[in-house]
Coordinates of C-alpha atoms and ligand atoms in Angstrom, one line a residue:
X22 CA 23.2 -133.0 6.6
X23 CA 25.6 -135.9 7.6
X24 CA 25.8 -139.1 5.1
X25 CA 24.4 -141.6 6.7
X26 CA 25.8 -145.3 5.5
X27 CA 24.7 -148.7 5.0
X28 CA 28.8 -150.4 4.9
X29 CA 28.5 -154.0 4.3
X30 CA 31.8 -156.0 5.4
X31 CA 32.0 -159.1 3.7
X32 CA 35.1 -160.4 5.5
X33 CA 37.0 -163.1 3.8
X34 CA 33.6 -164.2 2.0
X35 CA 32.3 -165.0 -1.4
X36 CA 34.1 -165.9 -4.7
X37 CA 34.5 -163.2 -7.2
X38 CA 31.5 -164.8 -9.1
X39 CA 29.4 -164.7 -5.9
X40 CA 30.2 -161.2 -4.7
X41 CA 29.8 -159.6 -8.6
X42 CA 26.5 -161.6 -8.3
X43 CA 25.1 -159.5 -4.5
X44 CA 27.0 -156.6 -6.0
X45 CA 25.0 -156.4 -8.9
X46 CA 21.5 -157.3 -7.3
X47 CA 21.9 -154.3 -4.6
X48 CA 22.9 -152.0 -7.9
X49 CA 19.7 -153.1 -9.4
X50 CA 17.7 -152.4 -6.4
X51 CA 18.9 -148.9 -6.5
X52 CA 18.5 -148.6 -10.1
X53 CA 14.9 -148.5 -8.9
X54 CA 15.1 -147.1 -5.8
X55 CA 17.6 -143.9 -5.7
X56 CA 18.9 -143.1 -2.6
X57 CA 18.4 -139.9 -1.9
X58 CA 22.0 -137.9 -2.0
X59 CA 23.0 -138.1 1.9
X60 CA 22.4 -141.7 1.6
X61 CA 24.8 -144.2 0.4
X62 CA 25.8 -148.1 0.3
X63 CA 29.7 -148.8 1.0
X64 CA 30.4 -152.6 -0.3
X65 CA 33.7 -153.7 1.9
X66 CA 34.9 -156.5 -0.2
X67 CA 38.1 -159.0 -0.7
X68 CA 41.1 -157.8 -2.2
X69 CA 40.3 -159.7 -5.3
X70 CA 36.9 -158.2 -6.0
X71 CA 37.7 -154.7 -6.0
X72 CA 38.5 -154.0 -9.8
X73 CA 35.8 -156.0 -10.9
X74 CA 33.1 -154.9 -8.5
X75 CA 34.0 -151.0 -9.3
X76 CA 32.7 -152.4 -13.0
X77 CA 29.2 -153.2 -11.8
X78 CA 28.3 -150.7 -9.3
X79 CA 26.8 -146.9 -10.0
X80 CA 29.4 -144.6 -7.5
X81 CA 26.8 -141.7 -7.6
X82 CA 25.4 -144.4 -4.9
X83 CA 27.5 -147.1 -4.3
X84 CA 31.3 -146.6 -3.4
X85 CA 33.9 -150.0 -2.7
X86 CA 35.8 -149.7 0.3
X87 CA 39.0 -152.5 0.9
X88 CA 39.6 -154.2 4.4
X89 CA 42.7 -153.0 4.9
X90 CA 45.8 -152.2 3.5
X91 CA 49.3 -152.5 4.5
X92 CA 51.3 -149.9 6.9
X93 CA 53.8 -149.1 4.6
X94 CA 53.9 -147.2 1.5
X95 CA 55.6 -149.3 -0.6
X96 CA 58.4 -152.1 -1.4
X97 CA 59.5 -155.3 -0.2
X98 CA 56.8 -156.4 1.7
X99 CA 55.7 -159.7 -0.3
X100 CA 52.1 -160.4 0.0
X101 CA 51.0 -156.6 1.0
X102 CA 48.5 -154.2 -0.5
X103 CA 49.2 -150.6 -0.2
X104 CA 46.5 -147.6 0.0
X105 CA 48.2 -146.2 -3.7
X106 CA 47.2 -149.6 -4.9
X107 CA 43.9 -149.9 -3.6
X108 CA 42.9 -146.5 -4.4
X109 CA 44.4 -147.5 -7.8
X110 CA 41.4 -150.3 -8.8
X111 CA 38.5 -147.3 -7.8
X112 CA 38.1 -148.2 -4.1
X113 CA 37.1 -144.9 -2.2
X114 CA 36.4 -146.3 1.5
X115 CA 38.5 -148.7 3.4
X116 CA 37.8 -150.4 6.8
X117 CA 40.9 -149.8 8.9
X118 CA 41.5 -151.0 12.7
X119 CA 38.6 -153.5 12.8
X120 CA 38.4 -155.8 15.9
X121 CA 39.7 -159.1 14.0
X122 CA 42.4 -157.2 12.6
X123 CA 43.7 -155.5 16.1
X124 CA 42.9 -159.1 17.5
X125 CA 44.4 -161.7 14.9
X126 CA 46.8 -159.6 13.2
X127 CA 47.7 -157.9 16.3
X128 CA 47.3 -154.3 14.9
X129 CA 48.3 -151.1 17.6
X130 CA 46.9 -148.1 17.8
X131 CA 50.4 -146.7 16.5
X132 CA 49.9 -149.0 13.6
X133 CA 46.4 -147.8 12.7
X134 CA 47.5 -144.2 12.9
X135 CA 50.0 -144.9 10.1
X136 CA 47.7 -146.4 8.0
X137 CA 45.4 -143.7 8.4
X138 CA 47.2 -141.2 7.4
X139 CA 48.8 -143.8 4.2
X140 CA 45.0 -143.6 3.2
X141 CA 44.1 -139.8 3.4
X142 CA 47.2 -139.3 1.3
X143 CA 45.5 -141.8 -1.3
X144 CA 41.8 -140.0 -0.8
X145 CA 40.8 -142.8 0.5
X146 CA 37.7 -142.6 3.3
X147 CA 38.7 -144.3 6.4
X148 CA 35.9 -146.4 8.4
X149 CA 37.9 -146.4 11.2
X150 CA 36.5 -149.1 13.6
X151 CA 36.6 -148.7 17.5
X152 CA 34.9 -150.6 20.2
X153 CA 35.5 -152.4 23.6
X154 CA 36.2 -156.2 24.9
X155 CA 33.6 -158.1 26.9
X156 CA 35.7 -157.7 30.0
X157 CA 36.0 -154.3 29.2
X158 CA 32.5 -153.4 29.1
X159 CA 32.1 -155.8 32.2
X160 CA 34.6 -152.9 34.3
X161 CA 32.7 -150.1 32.9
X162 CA 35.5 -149.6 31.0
X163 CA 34.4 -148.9 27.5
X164 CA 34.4 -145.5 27.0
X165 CA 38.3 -145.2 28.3
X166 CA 39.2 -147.9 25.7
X167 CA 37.3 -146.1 23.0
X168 CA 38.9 -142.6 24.3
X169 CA 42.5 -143.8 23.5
X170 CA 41.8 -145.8 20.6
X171 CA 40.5 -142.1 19.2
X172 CA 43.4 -140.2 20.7
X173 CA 46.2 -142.8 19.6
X174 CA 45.3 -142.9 16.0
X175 CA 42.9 -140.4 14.8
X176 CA 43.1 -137.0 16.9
X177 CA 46.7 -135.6 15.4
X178 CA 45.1 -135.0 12.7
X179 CA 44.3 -131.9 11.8
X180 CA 40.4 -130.9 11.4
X181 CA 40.7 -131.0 7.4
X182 CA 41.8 -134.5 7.7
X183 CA 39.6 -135.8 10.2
X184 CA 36.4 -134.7 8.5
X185 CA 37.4 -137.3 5.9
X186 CA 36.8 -140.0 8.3
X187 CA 34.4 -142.4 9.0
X188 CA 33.7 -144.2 12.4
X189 CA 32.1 -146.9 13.3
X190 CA 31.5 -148.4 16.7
X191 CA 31.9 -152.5 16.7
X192 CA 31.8 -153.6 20.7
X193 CA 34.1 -156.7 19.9
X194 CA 31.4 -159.2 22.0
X195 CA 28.5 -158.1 19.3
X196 CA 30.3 -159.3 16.7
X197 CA 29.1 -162.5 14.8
X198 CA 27.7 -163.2 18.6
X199 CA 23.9 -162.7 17.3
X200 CA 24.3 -160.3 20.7
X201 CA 23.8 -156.4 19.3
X202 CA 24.6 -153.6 21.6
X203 CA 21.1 -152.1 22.6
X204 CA 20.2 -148.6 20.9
X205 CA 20.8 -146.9 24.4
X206 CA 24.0 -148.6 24.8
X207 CA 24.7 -147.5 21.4
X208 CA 23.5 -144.4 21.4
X209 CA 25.1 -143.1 24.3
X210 CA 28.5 -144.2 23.3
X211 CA 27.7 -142.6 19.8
X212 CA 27.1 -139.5 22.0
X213 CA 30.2 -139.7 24.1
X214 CA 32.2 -139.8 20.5
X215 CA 30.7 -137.2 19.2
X216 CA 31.5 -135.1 22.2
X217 CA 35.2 -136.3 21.8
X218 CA 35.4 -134.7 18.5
X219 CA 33.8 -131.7 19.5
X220 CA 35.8 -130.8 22.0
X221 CA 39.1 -131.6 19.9
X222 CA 38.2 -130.2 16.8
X223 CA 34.4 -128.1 17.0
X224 CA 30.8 -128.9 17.7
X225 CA 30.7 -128.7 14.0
X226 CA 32.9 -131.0 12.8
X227 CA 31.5 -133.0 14.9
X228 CA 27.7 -133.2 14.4
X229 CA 29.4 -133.6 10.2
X230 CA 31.1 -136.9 11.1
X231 CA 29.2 -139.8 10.3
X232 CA 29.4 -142.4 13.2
X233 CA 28.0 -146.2 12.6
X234 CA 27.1 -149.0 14.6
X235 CA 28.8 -152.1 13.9
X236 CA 28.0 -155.7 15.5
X237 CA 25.2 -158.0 14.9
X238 CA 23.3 -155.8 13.0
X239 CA 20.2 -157.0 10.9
X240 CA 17.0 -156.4 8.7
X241 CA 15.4 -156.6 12.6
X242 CA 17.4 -154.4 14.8
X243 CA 18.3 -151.9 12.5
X244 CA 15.6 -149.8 12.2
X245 CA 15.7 -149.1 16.0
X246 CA 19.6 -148.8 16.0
X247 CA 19.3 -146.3 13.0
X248 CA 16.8 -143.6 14.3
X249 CA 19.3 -143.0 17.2
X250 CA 20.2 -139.8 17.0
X251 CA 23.8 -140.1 17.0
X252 CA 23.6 -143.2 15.0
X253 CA 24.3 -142.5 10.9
X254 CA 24.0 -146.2 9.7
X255 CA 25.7 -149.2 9.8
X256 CA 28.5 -151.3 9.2
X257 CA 27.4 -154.8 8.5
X258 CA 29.0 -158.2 8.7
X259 CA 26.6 -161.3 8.4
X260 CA 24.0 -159.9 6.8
X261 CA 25.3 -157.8 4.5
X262 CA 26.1 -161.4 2.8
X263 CA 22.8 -162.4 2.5
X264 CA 21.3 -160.2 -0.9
X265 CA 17.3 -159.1 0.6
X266 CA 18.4 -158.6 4.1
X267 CA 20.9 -156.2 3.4
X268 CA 18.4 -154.3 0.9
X269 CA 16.2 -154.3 4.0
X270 CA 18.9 -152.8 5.6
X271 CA 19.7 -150.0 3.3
X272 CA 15.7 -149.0 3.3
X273 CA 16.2 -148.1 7.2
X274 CA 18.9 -145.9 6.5
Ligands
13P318 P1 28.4 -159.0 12.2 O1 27.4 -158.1 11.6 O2 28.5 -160.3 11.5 O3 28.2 -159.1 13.7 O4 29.8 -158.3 12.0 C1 30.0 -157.0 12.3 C2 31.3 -156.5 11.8 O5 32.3 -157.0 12.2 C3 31.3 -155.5 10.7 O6 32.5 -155.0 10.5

């Protein structure tokens, strides 16, 4: 059975105080509801909270995942976080190639496709993040754009390595828009993923990786978005901020 996720990115939100503070209230929630084992929460969290936050949380349930991490391995690059590092303070997920880092920090594909592979050497998960622009999706072009961000940074790798990954599909105009894809719209380019991977690695593989839907996601549209069924959770930004919503969240999973 696939693992089906409820990832929560928090962005560049929350003091440490704050984030131990949700951290804790969605571990108490589980403490008294368990998951059941295909089900998990993924907390993507600051830097800064990582070490701490490993503390408070229950992995059997709850894993930490960074943001990001550099694209080298190590040395002199002041201010940089490397995968060993991150995988050093218990993180066992990280987001890598999401829209406001491809967009701000003007991330290639080539770049992603380093990091990746800087990650699976640390065991960390990748929740590698692909999605097309508004003008994209206006020329039909979405599923191209998601085709070679696949092809450029995920599909050398060989099937061992790529059932390690996680993907989740963030059209750049549903984020922090309040505008979610529709679950057809979502579905059907969960679908056309899916087939990707099945026809580079084997329908088996494929129908094991767990795909999410990432973009203005809430306690409201989730349940509909979920019970797609090539949709295996979500990655949440907004919400996942806010402590009941994003407990509503993890019930639909
Ligand atoms: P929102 O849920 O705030 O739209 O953000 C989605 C996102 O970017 C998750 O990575």
């Amino acid at each position: 059975m696939r693992t089906r996720i409820a990832a929560g990115n928090w962005k560049m939100n929350t003091t440490l105080q704050d984030g131990i503070e949700l951290a804790k209230a969605i571990q108490q929630f589980i403490n008294n509801f368990p998951l059941e084992s295909h089900k998990r929460v993924v907390l993507g969290i600051p830097f800064t909270h990582i070490y701490p936050i490993v503390q408070e949380v229950d992995y059997k349930h709850i894993s930490v995942a960074a943001q990001n991490c550099a694209k080298w391995e190590k040395g002199a690059y002041t201010g940089e976080v490397s995968a060993e590092m991150i995988r050093s303070v218990g993180a066992h997920y990280i987001i890598i190639g999401h829209s406001e880092r491809r967009q701000y920090f003007h991330e290639t594909n080539e770049d992603l496709k380093t990091k990746v592979e800087l990650c699976l050497k640390q065991s960390l998960r990748p929740i590698f993040c692909v999605g097309e622009k508004l003008d994209e999706r206006e020329q039909n072009k979405q599923f191209e754009v998601v085709e070679k961000q696949l092809q450029e940074s995920l599909f050398h790798l060989d099937a061992e390595h790529f059932s390690h990954i996680v993907i989740a599909y963030e059209p750049v105009w549903a984020i922090g828009t309040g505008k979610n894809a529709t679950p057809q719209q979502a579905q059907e380019m969960h679908m056309f993923i899916r087939q990707l991977i099945a026809k580079r690695y084997s329908p088996t593989l494929a129908n094991n990786i767990t795909i999410l839907y990432g973009g203005s996601c809430n306690a409201q549209n989730a349940a509909l978005l979920f019970s797609q069924p090539d949709i295996d959770g979500g990655l949440i930004g907004g919400a996942s901020l806010k402590t009941n919503e994003f407990i509503e969240i993890i019930k639909l999973l």
